[in-house]
Short mmCIF file of C-alpha atoms and ligand atoms in Angstrom, two decimals:
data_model
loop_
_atom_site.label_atom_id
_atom_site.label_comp_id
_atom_site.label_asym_id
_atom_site.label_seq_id
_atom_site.Cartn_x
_atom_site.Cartn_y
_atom_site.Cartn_z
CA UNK U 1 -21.96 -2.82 -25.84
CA UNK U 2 -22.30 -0.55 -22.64
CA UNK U 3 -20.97 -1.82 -19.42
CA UNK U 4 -21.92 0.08 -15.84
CA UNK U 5 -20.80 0.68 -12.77
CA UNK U 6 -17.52 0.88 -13.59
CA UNK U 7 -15.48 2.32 -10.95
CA UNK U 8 -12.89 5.18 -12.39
CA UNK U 9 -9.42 4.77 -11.57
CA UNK U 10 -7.99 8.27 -11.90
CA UNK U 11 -8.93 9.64 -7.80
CA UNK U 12 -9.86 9.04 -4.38
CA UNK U 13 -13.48 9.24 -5.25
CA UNK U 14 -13.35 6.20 -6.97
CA UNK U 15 -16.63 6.92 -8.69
CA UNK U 16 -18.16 3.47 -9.39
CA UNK U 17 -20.65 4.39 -11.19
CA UNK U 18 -18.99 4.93 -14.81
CA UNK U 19 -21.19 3.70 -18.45
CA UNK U 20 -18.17 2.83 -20.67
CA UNK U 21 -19.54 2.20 -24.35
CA UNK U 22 -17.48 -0.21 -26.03
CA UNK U 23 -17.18 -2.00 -29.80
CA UNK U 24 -14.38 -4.23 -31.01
CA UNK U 25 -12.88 -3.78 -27.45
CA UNK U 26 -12.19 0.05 -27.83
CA UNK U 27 -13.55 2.91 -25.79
CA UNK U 28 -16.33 4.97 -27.47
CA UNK U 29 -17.29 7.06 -24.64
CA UNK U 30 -17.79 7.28 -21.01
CA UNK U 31 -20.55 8.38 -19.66
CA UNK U 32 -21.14 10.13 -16.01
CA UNK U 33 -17.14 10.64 -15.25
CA UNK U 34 -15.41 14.08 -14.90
CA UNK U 35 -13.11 15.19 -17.59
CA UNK U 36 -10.19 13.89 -15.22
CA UNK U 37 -11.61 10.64 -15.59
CA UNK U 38 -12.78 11.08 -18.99
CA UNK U 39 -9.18 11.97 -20.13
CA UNK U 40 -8.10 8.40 -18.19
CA UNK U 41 -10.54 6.24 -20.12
CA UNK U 42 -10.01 7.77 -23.54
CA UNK U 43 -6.24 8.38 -23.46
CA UNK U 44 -4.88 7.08 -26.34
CA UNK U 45 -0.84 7.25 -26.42
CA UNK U 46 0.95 4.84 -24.74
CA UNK U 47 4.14 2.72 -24.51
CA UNK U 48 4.04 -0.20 -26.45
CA UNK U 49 7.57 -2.48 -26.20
CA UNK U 50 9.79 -2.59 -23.20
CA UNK U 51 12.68 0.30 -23.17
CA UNK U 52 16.19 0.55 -21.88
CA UNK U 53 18.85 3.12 -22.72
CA UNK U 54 21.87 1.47 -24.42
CA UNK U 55 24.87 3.66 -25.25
CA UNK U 56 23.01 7.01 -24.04
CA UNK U 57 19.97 5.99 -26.60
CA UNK U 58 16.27 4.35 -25.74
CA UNK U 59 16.05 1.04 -27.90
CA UNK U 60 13.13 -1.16 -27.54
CA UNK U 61 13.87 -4.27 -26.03
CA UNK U 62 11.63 -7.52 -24.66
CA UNK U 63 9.70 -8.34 -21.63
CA UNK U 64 12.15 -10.99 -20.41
CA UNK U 65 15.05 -8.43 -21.05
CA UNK U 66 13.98 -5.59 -19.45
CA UNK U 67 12.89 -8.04 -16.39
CA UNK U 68 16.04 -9.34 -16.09
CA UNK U 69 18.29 -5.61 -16.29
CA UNK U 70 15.74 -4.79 -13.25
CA UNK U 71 16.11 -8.19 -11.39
CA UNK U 72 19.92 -7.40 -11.77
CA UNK U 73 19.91 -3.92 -11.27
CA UNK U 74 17.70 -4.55 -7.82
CA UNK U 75 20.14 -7.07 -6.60
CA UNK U 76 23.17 -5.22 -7.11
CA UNK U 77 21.98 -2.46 -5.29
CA UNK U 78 23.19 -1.92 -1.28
CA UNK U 79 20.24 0.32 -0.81
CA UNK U 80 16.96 -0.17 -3.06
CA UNK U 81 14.21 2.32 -2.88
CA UNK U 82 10.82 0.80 -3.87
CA UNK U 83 8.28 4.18 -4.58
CA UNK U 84 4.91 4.68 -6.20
CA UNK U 85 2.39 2.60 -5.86
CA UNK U 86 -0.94 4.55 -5.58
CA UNK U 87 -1.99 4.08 -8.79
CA UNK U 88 -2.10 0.43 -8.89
CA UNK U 89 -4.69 -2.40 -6.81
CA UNK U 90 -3.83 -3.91 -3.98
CA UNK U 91 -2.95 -7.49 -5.75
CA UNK U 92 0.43 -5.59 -6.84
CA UNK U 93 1.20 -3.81 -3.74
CA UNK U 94 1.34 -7.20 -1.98
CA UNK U 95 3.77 -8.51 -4.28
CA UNK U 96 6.05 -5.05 -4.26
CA UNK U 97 5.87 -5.66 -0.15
CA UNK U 98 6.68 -9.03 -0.88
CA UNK U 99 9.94 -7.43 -3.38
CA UNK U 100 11.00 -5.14 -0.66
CA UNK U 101 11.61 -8.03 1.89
CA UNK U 102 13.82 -9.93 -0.06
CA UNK U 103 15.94 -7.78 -1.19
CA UNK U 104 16.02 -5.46 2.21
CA UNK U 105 14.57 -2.22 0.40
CA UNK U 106 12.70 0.81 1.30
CA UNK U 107 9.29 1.32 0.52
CA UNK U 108 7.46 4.27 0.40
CA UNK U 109 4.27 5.51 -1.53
CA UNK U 110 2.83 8.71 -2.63
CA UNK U 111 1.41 9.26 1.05
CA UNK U 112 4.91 10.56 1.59
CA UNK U 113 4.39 13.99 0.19
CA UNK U 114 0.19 14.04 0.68
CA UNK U 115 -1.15 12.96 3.35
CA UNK U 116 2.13 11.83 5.51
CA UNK U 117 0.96 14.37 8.10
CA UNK U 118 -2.49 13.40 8.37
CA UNK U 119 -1.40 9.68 8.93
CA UNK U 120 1.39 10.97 12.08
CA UNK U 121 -1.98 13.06 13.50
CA UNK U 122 -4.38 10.23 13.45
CA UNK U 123 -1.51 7.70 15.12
CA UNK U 124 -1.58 10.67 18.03
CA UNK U 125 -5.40 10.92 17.97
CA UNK U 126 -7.45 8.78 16.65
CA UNK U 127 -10.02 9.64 13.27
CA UNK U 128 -13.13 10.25 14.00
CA UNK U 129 -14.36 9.73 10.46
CA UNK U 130 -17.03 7.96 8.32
CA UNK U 131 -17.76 6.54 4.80
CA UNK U 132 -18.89 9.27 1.91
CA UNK U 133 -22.41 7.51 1.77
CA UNK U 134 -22.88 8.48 5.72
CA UNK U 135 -21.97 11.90 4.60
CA UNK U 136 -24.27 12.47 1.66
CA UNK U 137 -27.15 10.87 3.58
CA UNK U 138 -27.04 12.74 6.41
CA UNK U 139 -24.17 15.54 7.03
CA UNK U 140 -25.99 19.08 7.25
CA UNK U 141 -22.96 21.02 7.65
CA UNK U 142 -19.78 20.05 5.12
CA UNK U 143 -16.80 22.00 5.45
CA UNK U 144 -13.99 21.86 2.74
CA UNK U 145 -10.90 22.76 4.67
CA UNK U 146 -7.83 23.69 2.55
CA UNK U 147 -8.44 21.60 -0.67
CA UNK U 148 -10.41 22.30 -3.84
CA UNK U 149 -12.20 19.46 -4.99
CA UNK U 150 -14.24 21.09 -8.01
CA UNK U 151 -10.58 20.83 -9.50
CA UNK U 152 -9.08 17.47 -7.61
CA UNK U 153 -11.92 15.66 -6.95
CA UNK U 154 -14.57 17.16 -9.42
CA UNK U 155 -17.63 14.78 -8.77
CA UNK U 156 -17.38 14.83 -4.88
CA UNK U 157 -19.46 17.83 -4.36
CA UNK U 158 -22.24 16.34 -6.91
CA UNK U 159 -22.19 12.90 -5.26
CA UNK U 160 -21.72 13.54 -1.85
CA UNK U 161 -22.33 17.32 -0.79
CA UNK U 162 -23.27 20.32 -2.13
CA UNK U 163 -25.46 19.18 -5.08
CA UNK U 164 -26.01 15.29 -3.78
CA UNK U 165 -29.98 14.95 -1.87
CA UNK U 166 -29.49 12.08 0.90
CA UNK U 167 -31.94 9.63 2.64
CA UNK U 168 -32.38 12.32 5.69
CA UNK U 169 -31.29 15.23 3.53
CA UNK U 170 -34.43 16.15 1.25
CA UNK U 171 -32.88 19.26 -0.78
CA UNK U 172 -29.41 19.80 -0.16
CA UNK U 173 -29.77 23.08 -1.45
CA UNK U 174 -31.65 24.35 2.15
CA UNK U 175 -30.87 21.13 4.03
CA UNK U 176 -27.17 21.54 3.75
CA UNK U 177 -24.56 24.60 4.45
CA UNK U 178 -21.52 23.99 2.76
CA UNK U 179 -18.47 25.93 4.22
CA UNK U 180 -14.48 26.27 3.04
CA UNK U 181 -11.52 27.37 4.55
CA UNK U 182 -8.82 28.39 2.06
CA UNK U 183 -5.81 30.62 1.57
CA UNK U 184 -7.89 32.16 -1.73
CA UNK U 185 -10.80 32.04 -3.40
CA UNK U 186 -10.96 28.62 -5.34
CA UNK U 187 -13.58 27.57 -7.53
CA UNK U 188 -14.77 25.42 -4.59
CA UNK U 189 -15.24 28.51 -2.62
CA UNK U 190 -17.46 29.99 -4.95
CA UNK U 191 -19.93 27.60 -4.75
CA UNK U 192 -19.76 27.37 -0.40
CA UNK U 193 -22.76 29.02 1.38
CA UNK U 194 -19.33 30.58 3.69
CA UNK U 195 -15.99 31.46 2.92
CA UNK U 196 -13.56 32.28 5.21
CA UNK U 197 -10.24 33.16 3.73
CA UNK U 198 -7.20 32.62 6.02
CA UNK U 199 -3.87 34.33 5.57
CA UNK U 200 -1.57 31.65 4.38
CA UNK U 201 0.14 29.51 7.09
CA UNK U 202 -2.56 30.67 9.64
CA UNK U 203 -4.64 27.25 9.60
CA UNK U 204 -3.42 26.17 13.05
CA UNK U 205 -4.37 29.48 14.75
CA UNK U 206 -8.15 29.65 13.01
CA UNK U 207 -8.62 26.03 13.43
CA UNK U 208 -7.38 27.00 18.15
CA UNK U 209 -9.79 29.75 18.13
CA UNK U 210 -12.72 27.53 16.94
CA UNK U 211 -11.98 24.40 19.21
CA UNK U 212 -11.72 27.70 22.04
CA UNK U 213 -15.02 29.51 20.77
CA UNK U 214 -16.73 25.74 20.57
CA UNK U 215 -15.10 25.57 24.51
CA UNK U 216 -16.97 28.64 25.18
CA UNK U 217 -14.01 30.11 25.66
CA UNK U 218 -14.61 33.30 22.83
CA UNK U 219 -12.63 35.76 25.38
CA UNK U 220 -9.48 34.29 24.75
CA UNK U 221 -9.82 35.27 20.82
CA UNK U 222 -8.74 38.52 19.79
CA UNK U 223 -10.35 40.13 17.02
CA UNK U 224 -8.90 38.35 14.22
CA UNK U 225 -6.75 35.34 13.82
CA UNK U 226 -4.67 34.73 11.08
CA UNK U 227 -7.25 37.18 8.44
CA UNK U 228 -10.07 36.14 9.73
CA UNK U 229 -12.47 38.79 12.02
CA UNK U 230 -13.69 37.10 15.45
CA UNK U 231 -17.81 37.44 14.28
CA UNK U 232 -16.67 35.28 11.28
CA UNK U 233 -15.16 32.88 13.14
CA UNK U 234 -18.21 32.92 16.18
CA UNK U 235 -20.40 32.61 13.14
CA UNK U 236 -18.82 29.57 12.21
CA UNK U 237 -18.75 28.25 15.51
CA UNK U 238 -22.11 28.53 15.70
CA UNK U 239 -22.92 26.83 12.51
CA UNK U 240 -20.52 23.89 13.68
CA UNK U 241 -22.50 23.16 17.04
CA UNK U 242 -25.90 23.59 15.98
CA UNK U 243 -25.72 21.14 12.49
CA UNK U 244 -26.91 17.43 13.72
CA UNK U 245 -24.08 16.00 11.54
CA UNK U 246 -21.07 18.20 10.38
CA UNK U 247 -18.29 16.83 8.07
CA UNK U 248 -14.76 18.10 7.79
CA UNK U 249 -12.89 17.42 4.35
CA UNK U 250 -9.03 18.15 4.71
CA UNK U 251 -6.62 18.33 1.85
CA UNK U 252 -2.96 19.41 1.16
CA UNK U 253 -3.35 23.26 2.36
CA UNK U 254 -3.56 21.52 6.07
CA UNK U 255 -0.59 19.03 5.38
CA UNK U 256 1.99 20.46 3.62
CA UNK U 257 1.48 24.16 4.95
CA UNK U 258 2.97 25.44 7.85
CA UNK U 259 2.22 23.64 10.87
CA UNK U 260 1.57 20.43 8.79
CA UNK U 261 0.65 17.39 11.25
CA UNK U 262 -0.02 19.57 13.74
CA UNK U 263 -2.56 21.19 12.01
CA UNK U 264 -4.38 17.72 11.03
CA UNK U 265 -3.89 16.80 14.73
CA UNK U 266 -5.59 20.08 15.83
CA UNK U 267 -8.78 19.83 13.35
CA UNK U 268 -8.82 16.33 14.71
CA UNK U 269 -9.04 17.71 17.82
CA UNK U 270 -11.51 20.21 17.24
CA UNK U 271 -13.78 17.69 15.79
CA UNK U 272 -13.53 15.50 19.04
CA UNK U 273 -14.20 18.55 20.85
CA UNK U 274 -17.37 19.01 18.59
CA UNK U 275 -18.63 15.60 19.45
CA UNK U 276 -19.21 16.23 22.99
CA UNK U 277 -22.08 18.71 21.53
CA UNK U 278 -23.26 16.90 18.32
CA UNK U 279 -21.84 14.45 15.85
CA UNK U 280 -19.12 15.40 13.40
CA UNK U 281 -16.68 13.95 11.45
CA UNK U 282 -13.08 14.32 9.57
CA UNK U 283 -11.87 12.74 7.05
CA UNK U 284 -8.95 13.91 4.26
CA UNK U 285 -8.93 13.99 0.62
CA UNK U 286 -7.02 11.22 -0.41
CA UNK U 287 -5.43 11.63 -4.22
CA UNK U 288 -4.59 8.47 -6.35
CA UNK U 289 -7.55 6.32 -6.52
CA UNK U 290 -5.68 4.06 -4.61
CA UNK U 291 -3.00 5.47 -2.20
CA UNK U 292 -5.67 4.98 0.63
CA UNK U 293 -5.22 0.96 0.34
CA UNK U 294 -1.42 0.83 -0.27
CA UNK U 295 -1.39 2.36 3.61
CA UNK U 296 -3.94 -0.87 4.28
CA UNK U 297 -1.71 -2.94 2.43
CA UNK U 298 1.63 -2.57 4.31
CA UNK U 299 -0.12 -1.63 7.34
CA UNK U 300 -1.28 -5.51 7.28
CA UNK U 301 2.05 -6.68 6.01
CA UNK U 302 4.66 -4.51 8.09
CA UNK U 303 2.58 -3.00 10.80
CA UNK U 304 3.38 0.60 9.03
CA UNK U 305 1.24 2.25 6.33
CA UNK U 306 4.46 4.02 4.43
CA UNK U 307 7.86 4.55 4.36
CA UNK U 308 8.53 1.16 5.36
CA UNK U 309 12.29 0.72 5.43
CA UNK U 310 13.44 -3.44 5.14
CA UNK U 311 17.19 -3.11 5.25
CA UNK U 312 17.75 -4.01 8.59
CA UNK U 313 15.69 -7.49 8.09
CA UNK U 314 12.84 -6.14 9.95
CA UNK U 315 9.99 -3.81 8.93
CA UNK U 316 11.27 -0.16 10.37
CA UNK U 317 9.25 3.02 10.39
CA UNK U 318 10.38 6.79 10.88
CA UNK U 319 8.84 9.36 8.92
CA UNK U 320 11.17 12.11 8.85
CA UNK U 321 14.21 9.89 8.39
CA UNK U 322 12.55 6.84 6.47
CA UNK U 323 10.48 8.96 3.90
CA UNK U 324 10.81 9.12 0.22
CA UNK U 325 11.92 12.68 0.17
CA UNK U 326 14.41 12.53 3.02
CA UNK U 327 15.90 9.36 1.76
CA UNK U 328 17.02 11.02 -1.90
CA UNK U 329 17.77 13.94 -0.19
CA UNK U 330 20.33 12.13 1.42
CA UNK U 331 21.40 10.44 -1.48
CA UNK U 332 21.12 7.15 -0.09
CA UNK U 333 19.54 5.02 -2.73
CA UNK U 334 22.08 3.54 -5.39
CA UNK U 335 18.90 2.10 -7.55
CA UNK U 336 15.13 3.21 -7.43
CA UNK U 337 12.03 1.01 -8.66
CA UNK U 338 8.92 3.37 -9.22
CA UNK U 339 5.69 1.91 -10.61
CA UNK U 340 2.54 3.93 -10.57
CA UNK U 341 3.25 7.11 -10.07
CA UNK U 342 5.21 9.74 -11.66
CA UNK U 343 8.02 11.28 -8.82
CA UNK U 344 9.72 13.35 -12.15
CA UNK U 345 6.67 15.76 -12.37
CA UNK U 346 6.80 16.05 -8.37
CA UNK U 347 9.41 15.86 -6.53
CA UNK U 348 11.84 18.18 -5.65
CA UNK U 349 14.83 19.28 -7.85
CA UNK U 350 17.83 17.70 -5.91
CA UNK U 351 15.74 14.44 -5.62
CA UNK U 352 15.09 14.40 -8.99
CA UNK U 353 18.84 14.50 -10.20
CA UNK U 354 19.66 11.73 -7.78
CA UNK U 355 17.19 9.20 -9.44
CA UNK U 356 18.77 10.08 -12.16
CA UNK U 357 21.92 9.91 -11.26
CA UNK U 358 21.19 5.68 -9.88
CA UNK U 359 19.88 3.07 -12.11
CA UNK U 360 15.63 3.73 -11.89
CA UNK U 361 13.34 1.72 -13.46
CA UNK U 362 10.03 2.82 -14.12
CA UNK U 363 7.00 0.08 -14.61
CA UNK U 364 4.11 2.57 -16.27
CA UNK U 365 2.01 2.37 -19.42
CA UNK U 366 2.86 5.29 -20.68
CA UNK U 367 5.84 7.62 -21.17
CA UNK U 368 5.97 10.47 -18.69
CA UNK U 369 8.16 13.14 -16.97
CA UNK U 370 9.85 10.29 -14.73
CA UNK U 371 10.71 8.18 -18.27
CA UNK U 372 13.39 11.19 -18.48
CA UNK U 373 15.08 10.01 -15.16
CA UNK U 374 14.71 6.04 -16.32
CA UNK U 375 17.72 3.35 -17.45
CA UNK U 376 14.38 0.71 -17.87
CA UNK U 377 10.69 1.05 -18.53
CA UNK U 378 8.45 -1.97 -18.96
CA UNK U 379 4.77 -0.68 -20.14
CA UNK U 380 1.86 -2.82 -17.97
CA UNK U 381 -2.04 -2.79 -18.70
CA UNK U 382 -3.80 0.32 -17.26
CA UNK U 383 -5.11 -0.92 -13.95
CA UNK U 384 -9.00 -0.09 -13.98
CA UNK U 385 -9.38 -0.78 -17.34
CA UNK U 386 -7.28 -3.54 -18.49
CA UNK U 387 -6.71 -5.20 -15.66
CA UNK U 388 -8.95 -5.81 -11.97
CA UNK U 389 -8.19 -5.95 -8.64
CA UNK U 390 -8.76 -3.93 -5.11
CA UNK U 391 -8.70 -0.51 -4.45
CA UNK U 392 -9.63 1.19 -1.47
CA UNK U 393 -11.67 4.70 -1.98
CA UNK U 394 -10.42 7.81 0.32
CA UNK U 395 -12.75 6.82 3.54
CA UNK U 396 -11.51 3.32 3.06
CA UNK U 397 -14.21 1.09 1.74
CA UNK U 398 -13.03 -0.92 -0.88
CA UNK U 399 -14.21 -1.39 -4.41
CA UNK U 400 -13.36 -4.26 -7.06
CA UNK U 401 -11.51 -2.36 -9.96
CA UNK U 402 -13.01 -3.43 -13.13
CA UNK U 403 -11.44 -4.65 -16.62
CA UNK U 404 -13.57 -3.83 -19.37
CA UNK U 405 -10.76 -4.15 -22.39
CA UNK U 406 -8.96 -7.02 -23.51
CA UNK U 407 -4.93 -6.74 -23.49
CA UNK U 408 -1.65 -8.66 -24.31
CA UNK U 409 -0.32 -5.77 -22.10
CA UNK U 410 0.88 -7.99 -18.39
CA UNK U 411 -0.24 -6.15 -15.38
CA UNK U 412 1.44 -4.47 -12.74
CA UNK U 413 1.21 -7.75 -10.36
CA UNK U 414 2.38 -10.10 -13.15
CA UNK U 415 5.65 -7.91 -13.86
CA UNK U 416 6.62 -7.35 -10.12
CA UNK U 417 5.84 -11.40 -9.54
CA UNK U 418 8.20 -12.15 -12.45
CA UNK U 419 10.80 -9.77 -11.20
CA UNK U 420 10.96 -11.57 -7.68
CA UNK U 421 11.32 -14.57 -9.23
CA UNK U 422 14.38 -13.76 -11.37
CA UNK U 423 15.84 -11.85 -8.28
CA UNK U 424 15.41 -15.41 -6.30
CA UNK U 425 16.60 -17.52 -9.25
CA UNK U 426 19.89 -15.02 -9.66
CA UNK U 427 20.10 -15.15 -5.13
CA UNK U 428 20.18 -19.23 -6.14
CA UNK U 429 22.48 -19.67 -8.31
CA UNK U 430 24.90 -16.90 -6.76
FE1 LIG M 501 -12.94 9.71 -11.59
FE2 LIG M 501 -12.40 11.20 -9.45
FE3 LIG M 501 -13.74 12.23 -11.50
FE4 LIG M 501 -14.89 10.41 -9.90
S1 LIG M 501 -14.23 12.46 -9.33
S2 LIG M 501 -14.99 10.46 -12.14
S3 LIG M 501 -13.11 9.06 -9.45
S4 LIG M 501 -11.61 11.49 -11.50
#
């Protein structure tokens, strides 16, 4: 049995457009994904039985046990921290909102060390963005701008850019110029009609000198900025204000590099200036397939897209003070929930040996480098696969997550719901 257009839960892409052969509800192959995708779909080890560490060792134990240990653990705890949830739909990040609420804990998501910066920019600016099919139909300049997506996001060159024809762009091959920015020469960069190669930490200087070249203003430039020589740069310019639809892709070399929101706010800004000339957009490469709609998610619920912090009864929101990183850093949490995700291959050192050091439970289908940190993990399905829902790709549009194998696994949603319920039930009867 083949069934299509499955989208693939692995990246922002969200490629929905996945053949997945099956027979006696197993995997046989998957056709048109990437080999990050490919690797999601065909992974075979996983956890199968509930775990929690008794006397220093991992015994298996059940559902309703491990449910209950986290129900307790959560409501003991003066100062919950709720993280992860990027790699899970929508359905379950209503219900971990809902979690956070009652028991006055802080949520944050994956966002907090991505695309934090990016999200603090466009609350200054404003996005000027558009969806990836507006791009790939009619952008004749793309510029990849500090990310490598031949390695992150493999198939968004081949579906949307540099090897994707459009409805108004015939051959992409002379129709399109493909341009990226980087600190060194990535794969992507190989394949770019330009590369300019910045000295690292010089982003926010070569990204002033094009919105002052695009101002007219080339005098003010000296002869290079940050690695970069001033005909390069006027080159560019050029390009920029003579395509009839230009499209800026942004990843992690803008937002966690020197400058960091201010450097999003700035390419924001010279895209705005841009569009007083022609049209051009921006729009950043977003990493789980679905860390794009937990930000819609609490953004509906709480009015904040991350590092939403409950305790005080009300939804509060300061990045800086309120996010994942600064939180553990700090040493605040006394017990840590983190479902979809995996902090332990991440995060920083000190952080790390705090969630270890608090009761963390980890709700994931497999064992991974946060399992290490862990009192409690409770295997789920694999979202995408076993189980639907909503996820929203990186420019927002939202596609219905497919399940395509049958599983006695519970999902993400099904484990949180039964987790606020005990925590309720235990609040009840005191
Ligand atoms: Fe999956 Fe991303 Fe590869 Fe598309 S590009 S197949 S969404 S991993």
């Amino acid at each position: 049995m083949e069934i299509r257009d499955v989208p693939c839960p692995f990246c922002g892409c969200l490629c929905d457009d996945i053949s997945v052969r099956l027979d006696d509800n197993r995997i046989l192959g998957v056709e048109n994904c990437c080999t990050l995708g490919n690797a999601k779909f065909l992974s075979k080890g996983r956890l199968q039985h509930p775990i929690m560490r008794k006397n220093g060792k991992w015994v298996e134990v059940s559902y309703e046990e491990a449910i209950d240990e986290t129900a307790r653990i959560l409501s003991d705890a003066v100062r919950p921290l709720l993280y992860g949830w990027s790699g899970t739909v929508g359905e379950a990040q209503v219900v971990g909102v809902h979690l956070g609420e009652e028991i006055g804990a802080l949520i944050d998501s994956t966002t907090s060390v991505c695309h934090n910066p990016s999200i603090l920019a466009i609350q200054e600016v404003g996005h000027p963005g558009c969806t990836l099919g507006q791009v790939k139909n009619r952008a004749d300049l793309v510029i990849y701008w500090g990310c490598n997506p031949i390695e992150a996001h493999p198939r968004h060159m081949s579906r949307y850019t540099t090897y994707a024809d459009g409805y108004f762009i015939d051959n992409t091959v002379t129709d399109r110029k493909v341009i990226v920015v980087d600190i060194r020469r990535s794969e992507g960069a190989k394949v770019a009609d330009e590369f300019i190669q910045i000295k690292p930490g010089g982003d926010y200087l070569v990204l002033s000198a094009l919105r002052a070249m695009v101002r007219g203003r080339d005098d003010v430039v000296p002869d290079s900025v940050a690695g970069v020589k001033k005909e390069q740069l006027q080159r560019v310019a050029s390009l920029m204000q003579k395509a009839k639809f230009g499209a800026v892709f942004f990843g992690l070399g803008i937002t966690m590099s020197r400058g960091k929101y201010k450097n999003v706010r700035n390419a924001i800004e010279l895209v705005s200036e841009l569009n007083r000339k022609t049209k051009f957009t921006i729009s950043a490469m977003r990493g789980h397939f679905n860390v794009y709609g937990f930000n819609e998610v609490l953004t509906w619920m709480a009015g904040y897209p991350f590092a939403v912090d409950f305790s005080r009864g009300i939804a509060f929101y300061n990045p800086g003070e309120t996010t994942v990183i600064d939180l553990l850093e700090r040493k605040e949490p006394d017990a840590c929930l983190v479902i979809a995700s995996d902090p332990g291959a991440h995060f920083p050192k000190s952080t790390i040996e705090h969630m270890a050091a608090i009761p963390t439970v980890q709700i994931d289908p497999c064992v991974n480098a946060t399992t290490a940190l862990c009192q409690v993990q409770i295997p789920v399905a694999i979202t995408g696969i076993e189980a639907a829902g909503t996820a929203y790709r990186m420019d927002g549009v939202p596609i219905r997550m497919k399940k395509i194998i049958e599983t006695n696994f519970p999902t993400d949603q099904e484990i949180l719901e039964r987790i606020v319920t005990r925590i309720r039930e235990m609040k009840r009867d005191g």
